[in-house]
mmCIF file of C-alpha atoms and ligand atoms in Angstrom:
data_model
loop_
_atom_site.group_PDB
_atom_site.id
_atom_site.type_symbol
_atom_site.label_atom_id
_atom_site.label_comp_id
_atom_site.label_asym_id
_atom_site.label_seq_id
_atom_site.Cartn_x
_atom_site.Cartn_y
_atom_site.Cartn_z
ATOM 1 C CA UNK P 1 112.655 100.476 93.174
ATOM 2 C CA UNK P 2 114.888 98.549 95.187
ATOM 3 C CA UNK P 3 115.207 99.128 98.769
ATOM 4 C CA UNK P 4 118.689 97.598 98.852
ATOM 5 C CA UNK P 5 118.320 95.245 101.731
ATOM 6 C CA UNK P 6 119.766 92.060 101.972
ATOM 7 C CA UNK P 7 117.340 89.414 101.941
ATOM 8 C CA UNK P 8 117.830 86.407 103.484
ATOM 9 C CA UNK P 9 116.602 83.476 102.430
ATOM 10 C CA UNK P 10 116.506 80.537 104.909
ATOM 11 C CA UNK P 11 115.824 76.269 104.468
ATOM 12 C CA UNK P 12 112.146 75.923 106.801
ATOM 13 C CA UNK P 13 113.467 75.047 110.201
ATOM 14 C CA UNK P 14 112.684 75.198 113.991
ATOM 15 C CA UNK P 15 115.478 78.341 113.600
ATOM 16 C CA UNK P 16 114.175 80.071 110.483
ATOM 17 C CA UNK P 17 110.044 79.935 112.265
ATOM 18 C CA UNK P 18 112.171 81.738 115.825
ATOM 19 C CA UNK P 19 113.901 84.319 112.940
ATOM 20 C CA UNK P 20 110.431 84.526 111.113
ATOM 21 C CA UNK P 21 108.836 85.365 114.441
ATOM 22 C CA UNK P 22 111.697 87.962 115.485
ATOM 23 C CA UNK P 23 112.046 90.084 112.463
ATOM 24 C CA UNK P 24 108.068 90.023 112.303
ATOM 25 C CA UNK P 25 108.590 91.481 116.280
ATOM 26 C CA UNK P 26 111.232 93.813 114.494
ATOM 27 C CA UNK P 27 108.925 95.384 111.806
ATOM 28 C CA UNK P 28 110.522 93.476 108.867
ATOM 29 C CA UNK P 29 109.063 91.608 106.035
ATOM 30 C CA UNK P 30 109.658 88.455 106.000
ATOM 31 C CA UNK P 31 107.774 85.774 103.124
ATOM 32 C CA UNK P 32 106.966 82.432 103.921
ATOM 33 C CA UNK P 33 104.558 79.634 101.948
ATOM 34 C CA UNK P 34 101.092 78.918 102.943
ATOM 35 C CA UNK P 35 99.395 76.184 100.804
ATOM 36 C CA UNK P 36 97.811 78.605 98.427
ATOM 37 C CA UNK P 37 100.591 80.647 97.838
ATOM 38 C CA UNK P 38 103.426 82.395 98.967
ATOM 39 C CA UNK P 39 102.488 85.572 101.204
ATOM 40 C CA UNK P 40 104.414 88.191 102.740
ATOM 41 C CA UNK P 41 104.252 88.875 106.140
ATOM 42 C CA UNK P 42 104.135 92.350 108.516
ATOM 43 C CA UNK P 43 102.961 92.580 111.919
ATOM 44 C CA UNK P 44 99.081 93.656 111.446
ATOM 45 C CA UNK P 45 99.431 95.930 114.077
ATOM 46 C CA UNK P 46 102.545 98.262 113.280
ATOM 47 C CA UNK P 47 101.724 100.755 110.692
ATOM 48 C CA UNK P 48 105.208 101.745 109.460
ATOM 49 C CA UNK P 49 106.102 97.539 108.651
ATOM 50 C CA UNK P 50 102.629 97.579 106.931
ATOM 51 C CA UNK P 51 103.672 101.015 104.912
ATOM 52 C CA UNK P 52 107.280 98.990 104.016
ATOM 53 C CA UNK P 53 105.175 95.788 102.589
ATOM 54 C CA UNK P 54 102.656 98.528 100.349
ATOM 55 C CA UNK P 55 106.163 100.363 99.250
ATOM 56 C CA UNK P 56 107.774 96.691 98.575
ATOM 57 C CA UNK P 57 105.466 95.646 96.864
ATOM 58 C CA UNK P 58 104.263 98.137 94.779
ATOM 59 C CA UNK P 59 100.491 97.915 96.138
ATOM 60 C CA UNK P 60 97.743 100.934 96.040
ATOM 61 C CA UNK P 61 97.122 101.163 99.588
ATOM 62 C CA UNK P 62 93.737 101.603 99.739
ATOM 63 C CA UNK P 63 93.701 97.519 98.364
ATOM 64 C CA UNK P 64 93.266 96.442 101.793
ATOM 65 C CA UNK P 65 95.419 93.278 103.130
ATOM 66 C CA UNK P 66 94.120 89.853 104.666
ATOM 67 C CA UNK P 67 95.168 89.471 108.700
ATOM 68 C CA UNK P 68 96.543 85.788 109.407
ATOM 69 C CA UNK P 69 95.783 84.127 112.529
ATOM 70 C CA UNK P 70 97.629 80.912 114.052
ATOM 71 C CA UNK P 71 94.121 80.081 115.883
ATOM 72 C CA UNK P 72 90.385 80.730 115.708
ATOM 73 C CA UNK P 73 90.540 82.661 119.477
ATOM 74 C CA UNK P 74 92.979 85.277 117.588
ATOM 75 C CA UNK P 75 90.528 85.572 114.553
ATOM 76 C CA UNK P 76 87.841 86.569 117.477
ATOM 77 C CA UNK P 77 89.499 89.310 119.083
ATOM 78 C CA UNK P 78 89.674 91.074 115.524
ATOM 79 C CA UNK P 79 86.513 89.919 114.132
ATOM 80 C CA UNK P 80 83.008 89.314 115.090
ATOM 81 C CA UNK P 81 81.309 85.890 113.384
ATOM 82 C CA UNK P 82 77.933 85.788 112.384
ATOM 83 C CA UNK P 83 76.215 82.240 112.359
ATOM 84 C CA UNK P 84 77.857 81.759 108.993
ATOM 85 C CA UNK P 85 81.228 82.637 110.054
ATOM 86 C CA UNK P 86 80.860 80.101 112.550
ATOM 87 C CA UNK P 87 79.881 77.169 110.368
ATOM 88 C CA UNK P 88 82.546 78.099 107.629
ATOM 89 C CA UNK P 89 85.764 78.495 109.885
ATOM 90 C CA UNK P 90 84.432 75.368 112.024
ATOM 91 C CA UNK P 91 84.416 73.212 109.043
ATOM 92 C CA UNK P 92 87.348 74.719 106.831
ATOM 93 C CA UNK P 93 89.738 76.372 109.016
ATOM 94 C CA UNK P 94 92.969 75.735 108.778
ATOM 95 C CA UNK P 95 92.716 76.131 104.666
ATOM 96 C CA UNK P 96 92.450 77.777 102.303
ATOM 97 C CA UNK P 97 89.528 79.934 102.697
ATOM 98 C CA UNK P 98 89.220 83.998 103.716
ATOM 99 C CA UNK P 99 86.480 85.531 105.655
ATOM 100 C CA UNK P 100 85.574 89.418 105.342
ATOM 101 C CA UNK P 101 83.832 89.668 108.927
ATOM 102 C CA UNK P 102 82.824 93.323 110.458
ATOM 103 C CA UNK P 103 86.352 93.812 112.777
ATOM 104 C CA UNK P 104 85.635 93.966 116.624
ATOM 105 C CA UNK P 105 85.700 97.919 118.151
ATOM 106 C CA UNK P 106 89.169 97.210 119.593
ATOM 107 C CA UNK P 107 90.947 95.737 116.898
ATOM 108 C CA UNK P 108 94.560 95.864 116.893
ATOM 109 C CA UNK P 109 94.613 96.059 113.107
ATOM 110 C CA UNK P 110 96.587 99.163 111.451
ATOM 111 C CA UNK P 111 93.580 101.149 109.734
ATOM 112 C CA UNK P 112 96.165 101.270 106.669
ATOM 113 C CA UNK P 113 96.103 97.438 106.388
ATOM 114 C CA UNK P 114 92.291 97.317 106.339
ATOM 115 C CA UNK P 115 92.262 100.494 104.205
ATOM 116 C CA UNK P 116 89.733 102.198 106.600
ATOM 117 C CA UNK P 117 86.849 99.621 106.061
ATOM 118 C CA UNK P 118 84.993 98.274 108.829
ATOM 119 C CA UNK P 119 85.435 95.074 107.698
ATOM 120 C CA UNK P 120 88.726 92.693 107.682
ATOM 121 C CA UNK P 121 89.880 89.646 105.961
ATOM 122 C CA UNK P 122 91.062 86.777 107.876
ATOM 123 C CA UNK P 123 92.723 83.647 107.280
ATOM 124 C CA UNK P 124 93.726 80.600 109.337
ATOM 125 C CA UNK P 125 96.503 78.938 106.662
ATOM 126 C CA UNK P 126 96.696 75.046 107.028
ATOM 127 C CA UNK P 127 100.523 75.317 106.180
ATOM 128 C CA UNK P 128 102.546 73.756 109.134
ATOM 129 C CA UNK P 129 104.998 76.343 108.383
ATOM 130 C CA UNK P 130 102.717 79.475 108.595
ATOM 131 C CA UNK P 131 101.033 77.902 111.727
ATOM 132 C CA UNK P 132 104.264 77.506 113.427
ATOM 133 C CA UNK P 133 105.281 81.158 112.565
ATOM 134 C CA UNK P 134 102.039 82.810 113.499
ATOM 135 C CA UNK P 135 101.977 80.746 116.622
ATOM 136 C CA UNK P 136 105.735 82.338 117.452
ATOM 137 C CA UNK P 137 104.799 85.283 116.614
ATOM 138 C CA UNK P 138 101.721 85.445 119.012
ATOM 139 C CA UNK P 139 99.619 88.252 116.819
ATOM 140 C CA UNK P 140 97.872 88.711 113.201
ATOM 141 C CA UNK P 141 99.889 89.140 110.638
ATOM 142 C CA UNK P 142 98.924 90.470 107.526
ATOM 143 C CA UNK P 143 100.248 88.838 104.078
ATOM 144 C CA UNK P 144 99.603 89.446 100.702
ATOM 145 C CA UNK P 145 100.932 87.236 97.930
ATOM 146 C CA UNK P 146 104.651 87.409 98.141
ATOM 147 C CA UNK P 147 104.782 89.299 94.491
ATOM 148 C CA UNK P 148 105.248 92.689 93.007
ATOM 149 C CA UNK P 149 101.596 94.226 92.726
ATOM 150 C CA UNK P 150 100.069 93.102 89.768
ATOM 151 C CA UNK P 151 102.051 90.059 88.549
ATOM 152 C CA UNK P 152 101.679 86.480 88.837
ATOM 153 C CA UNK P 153 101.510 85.270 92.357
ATOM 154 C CA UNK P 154 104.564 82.645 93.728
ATOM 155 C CA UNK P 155 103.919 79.268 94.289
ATOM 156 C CA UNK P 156 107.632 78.846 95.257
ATOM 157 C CA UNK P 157 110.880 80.431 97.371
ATOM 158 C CA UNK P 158 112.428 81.379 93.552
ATOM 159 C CA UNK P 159 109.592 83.516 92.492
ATOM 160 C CA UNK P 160 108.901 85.631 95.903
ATOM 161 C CA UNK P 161 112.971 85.585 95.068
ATOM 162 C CA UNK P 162 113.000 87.223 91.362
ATOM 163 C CA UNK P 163 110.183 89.516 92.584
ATOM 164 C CA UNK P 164 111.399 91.043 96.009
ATOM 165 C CA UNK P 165 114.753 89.853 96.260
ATOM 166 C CA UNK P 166 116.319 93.517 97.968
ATOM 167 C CA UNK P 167 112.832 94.668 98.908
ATOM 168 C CA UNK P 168 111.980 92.408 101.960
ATOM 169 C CA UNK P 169 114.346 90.897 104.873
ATOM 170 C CA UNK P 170 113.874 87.451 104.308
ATOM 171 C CA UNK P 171 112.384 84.511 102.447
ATOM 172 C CA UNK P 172 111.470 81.160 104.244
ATOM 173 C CA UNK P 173 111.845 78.665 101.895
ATOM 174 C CA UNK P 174 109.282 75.665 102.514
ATOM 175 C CA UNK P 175 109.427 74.200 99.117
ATOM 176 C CA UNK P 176 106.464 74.144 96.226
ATOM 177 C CA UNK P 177 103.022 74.932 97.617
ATOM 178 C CA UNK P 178 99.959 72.435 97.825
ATOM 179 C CA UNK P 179 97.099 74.687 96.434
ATOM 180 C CA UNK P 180 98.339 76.835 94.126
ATOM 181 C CA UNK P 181 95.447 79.442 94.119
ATOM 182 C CA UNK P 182 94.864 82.251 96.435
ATOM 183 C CA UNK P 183 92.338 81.220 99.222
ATOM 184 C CA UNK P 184 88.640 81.461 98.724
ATOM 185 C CA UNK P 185 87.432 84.650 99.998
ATOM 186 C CA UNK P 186 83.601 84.547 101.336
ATOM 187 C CA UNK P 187 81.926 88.145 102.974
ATOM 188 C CA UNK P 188 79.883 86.714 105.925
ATOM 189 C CA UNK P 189 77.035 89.190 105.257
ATOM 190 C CA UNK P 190 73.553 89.326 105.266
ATOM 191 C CA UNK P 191 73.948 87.022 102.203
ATOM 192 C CA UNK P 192 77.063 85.092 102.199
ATOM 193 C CA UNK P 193 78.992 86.382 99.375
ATOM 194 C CA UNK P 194 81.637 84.995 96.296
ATOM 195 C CA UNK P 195 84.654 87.955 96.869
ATOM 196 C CA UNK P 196 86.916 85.989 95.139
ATOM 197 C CA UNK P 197 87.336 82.233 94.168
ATOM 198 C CA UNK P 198 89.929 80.455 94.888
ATOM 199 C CA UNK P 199 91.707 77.492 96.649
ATOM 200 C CA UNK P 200 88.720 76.120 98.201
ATOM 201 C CA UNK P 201 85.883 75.783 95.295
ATOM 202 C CA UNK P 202 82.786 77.674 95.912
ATOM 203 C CA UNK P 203 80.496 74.104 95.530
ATOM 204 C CA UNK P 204 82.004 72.745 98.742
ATOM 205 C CA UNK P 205 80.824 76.088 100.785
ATOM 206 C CA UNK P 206 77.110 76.089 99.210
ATOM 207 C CA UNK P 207 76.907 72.636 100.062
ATOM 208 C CA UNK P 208 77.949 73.515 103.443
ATOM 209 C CA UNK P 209 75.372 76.354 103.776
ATOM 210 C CA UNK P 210 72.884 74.527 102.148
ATOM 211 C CA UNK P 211 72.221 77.902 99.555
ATOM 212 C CA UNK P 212 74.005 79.142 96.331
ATOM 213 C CA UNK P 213 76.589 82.541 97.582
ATOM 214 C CA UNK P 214 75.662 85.956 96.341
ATOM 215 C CA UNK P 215 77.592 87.365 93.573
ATOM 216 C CA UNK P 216 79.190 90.739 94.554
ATOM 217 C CA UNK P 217 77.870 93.662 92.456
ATOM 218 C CA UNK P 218 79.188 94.496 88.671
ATOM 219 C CA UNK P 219 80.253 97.391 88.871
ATOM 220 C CA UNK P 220 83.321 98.990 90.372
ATOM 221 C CA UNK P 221 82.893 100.496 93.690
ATOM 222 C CA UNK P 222 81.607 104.147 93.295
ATOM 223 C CA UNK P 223 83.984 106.388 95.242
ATOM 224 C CA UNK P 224 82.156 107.080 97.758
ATOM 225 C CA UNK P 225 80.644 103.612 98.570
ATOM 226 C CA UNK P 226 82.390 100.883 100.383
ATOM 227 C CA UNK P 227 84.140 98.224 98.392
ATOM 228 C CA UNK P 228 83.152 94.793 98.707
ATOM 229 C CA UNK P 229 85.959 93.534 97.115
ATOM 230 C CA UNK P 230 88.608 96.042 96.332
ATOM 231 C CA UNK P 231 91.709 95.399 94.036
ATOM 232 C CA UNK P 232 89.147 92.508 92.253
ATOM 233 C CA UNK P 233 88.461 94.021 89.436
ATOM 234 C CA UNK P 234 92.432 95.025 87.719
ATOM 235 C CA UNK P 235 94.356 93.537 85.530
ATOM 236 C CA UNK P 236 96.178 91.081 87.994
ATOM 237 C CA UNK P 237 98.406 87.950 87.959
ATOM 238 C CA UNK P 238 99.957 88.705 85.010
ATOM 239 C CA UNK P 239 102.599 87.687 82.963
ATOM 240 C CA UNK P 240 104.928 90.557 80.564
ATOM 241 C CA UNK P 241 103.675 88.500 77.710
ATOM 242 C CA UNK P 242 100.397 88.792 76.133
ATOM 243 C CA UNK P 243 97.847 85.850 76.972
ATOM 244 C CA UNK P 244 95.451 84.534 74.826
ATOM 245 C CA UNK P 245 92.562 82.620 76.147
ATOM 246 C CA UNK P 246 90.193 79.494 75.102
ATOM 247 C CA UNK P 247 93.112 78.650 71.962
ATOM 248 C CA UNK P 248 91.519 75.820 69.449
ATOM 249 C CA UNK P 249 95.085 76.418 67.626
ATOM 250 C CA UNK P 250 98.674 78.079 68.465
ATOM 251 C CA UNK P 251 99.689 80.646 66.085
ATOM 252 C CA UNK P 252 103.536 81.110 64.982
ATOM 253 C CA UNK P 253 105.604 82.547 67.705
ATOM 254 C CA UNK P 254 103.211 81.420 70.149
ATOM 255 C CA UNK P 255 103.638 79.258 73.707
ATOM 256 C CA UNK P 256 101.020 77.219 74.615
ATOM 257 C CA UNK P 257 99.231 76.356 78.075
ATOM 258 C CA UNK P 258 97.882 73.315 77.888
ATOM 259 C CA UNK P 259 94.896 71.162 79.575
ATOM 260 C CA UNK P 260 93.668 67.977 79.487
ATOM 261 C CA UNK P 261 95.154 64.790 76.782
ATOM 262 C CA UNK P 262 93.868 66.224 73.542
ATOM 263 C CA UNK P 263 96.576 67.810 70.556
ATOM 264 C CA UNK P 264 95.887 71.122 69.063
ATOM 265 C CA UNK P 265 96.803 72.386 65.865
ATOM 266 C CA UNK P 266 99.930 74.014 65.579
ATOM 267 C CA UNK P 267 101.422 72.750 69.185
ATOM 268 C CA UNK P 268 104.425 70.920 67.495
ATOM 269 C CA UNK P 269 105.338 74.470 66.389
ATOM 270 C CA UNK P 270 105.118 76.463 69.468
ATOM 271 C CA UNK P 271 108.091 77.654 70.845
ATOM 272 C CA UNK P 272 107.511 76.199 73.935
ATOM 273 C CA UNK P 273 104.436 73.433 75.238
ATOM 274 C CA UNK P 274 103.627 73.130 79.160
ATOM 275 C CA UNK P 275 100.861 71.409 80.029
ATOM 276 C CA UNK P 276 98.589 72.163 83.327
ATOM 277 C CA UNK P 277 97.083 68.517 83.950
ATOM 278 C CA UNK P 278 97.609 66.369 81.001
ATOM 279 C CA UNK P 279 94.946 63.853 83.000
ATOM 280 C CA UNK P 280 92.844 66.665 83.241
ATOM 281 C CA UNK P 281 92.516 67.003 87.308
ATOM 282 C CA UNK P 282 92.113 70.684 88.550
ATOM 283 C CA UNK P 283 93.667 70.401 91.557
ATOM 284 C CA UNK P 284 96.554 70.035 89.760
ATOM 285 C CA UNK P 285 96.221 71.993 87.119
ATOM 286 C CA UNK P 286 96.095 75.052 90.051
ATOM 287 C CA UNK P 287 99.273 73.749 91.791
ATOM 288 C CA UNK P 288 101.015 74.238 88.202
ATOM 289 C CA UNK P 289 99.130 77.334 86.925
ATOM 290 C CA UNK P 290 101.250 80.077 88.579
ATOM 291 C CA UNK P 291 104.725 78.552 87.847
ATOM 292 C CA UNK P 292 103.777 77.478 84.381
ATOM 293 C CA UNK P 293 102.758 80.823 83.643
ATOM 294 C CA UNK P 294 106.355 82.230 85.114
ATOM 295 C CA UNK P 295 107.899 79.738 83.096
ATOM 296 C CA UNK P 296 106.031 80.375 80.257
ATOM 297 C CA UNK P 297 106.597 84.325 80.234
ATOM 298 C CA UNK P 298 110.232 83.566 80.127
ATOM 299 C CA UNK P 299 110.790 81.829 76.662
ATOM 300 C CA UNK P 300 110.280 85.364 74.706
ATOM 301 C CA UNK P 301 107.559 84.134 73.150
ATOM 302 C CA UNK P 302 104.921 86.338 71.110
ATOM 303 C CA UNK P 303 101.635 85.424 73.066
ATOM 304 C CA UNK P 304 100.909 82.251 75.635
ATOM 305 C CA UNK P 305 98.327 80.589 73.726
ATOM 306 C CA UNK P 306 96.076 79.023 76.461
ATOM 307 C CA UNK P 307 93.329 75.843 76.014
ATOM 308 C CA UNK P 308 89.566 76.379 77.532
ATOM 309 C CA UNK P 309 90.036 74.811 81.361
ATOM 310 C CA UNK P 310 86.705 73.513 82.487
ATOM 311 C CA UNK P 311 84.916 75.809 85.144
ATOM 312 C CA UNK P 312 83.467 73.654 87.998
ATOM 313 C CA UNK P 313 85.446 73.406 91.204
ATOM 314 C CA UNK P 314 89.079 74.762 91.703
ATOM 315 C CA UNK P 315 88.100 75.416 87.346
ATOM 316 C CA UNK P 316 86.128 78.593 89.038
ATOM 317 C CA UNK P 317 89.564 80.398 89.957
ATOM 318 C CA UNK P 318 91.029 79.525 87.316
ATOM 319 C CA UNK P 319 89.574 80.778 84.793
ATOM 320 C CA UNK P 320 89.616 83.728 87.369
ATOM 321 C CA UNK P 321 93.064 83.864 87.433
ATOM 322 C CA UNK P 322 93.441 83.258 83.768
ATOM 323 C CA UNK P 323 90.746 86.259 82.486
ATOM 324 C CA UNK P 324 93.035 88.756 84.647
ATOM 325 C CA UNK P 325 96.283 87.604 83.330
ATOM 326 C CA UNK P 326 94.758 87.985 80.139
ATOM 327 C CA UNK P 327 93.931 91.966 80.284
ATOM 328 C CA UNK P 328 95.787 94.020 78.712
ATOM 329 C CA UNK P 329 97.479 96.454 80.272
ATOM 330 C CA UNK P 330 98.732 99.912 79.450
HETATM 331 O O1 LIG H 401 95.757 82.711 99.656
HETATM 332 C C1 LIG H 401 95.755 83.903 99.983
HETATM 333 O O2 LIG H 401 94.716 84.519 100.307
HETATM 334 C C2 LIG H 401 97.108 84.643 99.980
HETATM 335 C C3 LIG H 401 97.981 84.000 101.063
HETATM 336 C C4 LIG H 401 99.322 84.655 101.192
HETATM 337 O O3 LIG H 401 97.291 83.996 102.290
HETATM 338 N N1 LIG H 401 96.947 86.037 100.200
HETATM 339 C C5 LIG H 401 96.407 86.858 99.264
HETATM 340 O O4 LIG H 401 96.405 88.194 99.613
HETATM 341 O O5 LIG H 401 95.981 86.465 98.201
HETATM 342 P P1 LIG H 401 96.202 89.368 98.576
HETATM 343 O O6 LIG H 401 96.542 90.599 99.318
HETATM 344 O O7 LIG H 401 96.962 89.102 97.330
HETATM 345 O O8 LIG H 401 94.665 89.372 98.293
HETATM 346 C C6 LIG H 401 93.762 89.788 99.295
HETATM 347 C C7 LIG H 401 92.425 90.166 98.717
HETATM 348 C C8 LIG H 401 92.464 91.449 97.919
HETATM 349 O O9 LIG H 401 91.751 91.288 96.710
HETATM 350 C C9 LIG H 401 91.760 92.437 98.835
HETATM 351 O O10 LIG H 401 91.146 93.465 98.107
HETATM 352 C C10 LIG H 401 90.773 91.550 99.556
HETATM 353 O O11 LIG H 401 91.510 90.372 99.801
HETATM 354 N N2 LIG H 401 90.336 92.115 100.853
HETATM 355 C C11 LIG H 401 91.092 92.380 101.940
HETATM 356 N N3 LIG H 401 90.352 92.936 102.915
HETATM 357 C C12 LIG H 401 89.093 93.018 102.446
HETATM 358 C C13 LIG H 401 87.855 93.499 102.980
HETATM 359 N N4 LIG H 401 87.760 94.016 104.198
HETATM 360 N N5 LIG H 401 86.766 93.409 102.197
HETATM 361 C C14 LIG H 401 86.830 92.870 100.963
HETATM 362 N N6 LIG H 401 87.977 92.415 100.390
HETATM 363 C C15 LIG H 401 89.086 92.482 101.125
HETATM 364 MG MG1 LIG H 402 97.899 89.007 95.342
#
């Protein structure tokens, strides 16, 4: 449903961070890139912008939203850090990592962007174009990937574009993102917990802490018990076309996804080839995986035939990424 605003989309500038930081002020929705991905942005605090960004984009509500800081003395007057908190944002904040911290009695949060949990999610994005805007801005803000709920997440200005363009106010456009992954999300409990991985890989944190992270539970959250990672567990980042995972061979009709310098059967006959590394480096392959799989879903193609990616490092998320997209849907 379109909302039939005009969005604006504006070149990153000293102007575009003071209109960020203004229609922010406003209640409007405004998207701008972090070096994981694109997010959109709604003050944390007012409840009707934060009701806008669920309607925009399509989001269950109770999938609760990660609060952005532009400093770690912000992230502390919504969150309190344990010992492990501590070590993880002092070594890896700004980047691309996510902390799900018990929130402080008087946080200013909206209880509809934490979904009534007494926890919150909070970032401190490396981007020097987030920073500057969450430094205007002077408060959290909380940002979900710039996408409609459910599909693949934008790694540049043209997707949060083809996805919201008439839902939000207006699009910052800082170029092609660095990461390419969502951030790393780690619960700072008793047991310092995987929630999701992502842009920072999981062996750089255990090193850190010296000890292997928990794995969250299974099992979906029963109703009535707290979820440790809500919205984990859907089909997610996905394409309209069908994907089919660890492909020795491409079928007819099929597009493949590609890793690494080796041929596969078939691949001179697939309708279209993109390749996510042909060197074989992660980091890269994440940067492309997102757009590729955009691109991909475009040429009408029966399935996107996809090669195994190894699963050590940034190969963790994905193959996270990857397993979602591949669900099917009804
Ligand atoms: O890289 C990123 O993290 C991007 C950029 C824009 O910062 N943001 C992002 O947000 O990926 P989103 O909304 O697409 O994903 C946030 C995830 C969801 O899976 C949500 O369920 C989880 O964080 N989450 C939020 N609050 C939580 C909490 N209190 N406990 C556990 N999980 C939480
Ligand atoms: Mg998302």
């Amino acid at each position: 449903m379109k909302l039939g605003l005009k969005t604006q989309i504006l070149p990153a500038d000293e102007a575009a961070v003071a209109q960020a930081a203004e229609c922010l002020k406003a209640g409007g929705l405004v998207a701008f890139p972090t070096e994981t991905v694109y997010g959109l942005g709604a003050d944390a605090t007012n409840a009707a912008a934060i009701a806008r960004l669920y309607e925009a984009k399509g989001r269950p509500s109770f999938n609760p939203l990660i609060a952005h800081v532009g400093d770690i003395a912000s992230a502390l007057k919504i969150a309190h850090f344990n010992i492990t908190a501590r070590r993880l944002a002092g070594h890896f904040w700004p980047g691309p990592l996510t902390l799900v911290l018990p929130n402080t009695s008087d946080c200013p949060v909206a209880e509809l962007a934490t979904a009534g949990l007494e926890t919150i999610a909070v970032r401190l994005p490396a981007h020097p174009l987030a920073h500057a805007i969450l430094r205007a801005f002077g408060g959290p803000v909380v940002a979900p990937s710039a996408n409609l709920s459910g599909h693949v997440s934008p790694t540049a200005a043209d997707h949060v574009a083809s996805d919201l363009d008439g839902l939000i106010d207006l699009i910052i456009d800082g170029g092609p993102v660095s990461v390419g992954v969502e951030s790393t999300i780690v619960g700072c409990f008793e047991a310092p917990m995987l929630l999701r991985p992502g842009g920072l890989a999981r062996e750089e944190i255990e090193r850190l802490l010296g000890q292997p992270l928990a794995r969250p539970p299974q099992d979906e959250p029963a109703e009535t018990g707290q979820p440790l990672a809500p919205g984990m567990l859907a089909s997610h980042y996905a394409p309209h076309t069908r994907v089919r995972l660890d492909a020795a061979s491409v079928e007819t009709g099929e597009a493949l996804l590609a890793f690494g310098p080796a041929a596969v059967p078939g691949m001179e006959s697939a309708s279209a080839v993109m390749n996510l590394s042909a060197r074989g480096n992660l980091a890269e392959a994440a940067v492309n995986l997102f757009g590729y799989l955009r691109a991909l879903d475009a040429k009408g193609a029966r399935a996107i035939a996809v090669m195994p990616v190894p699963h050590q490092g940034l190969g963790e998320a994905i193959n996270d990424r990857l397993r979602r997209a591949a669900i099917e849907r009804r």
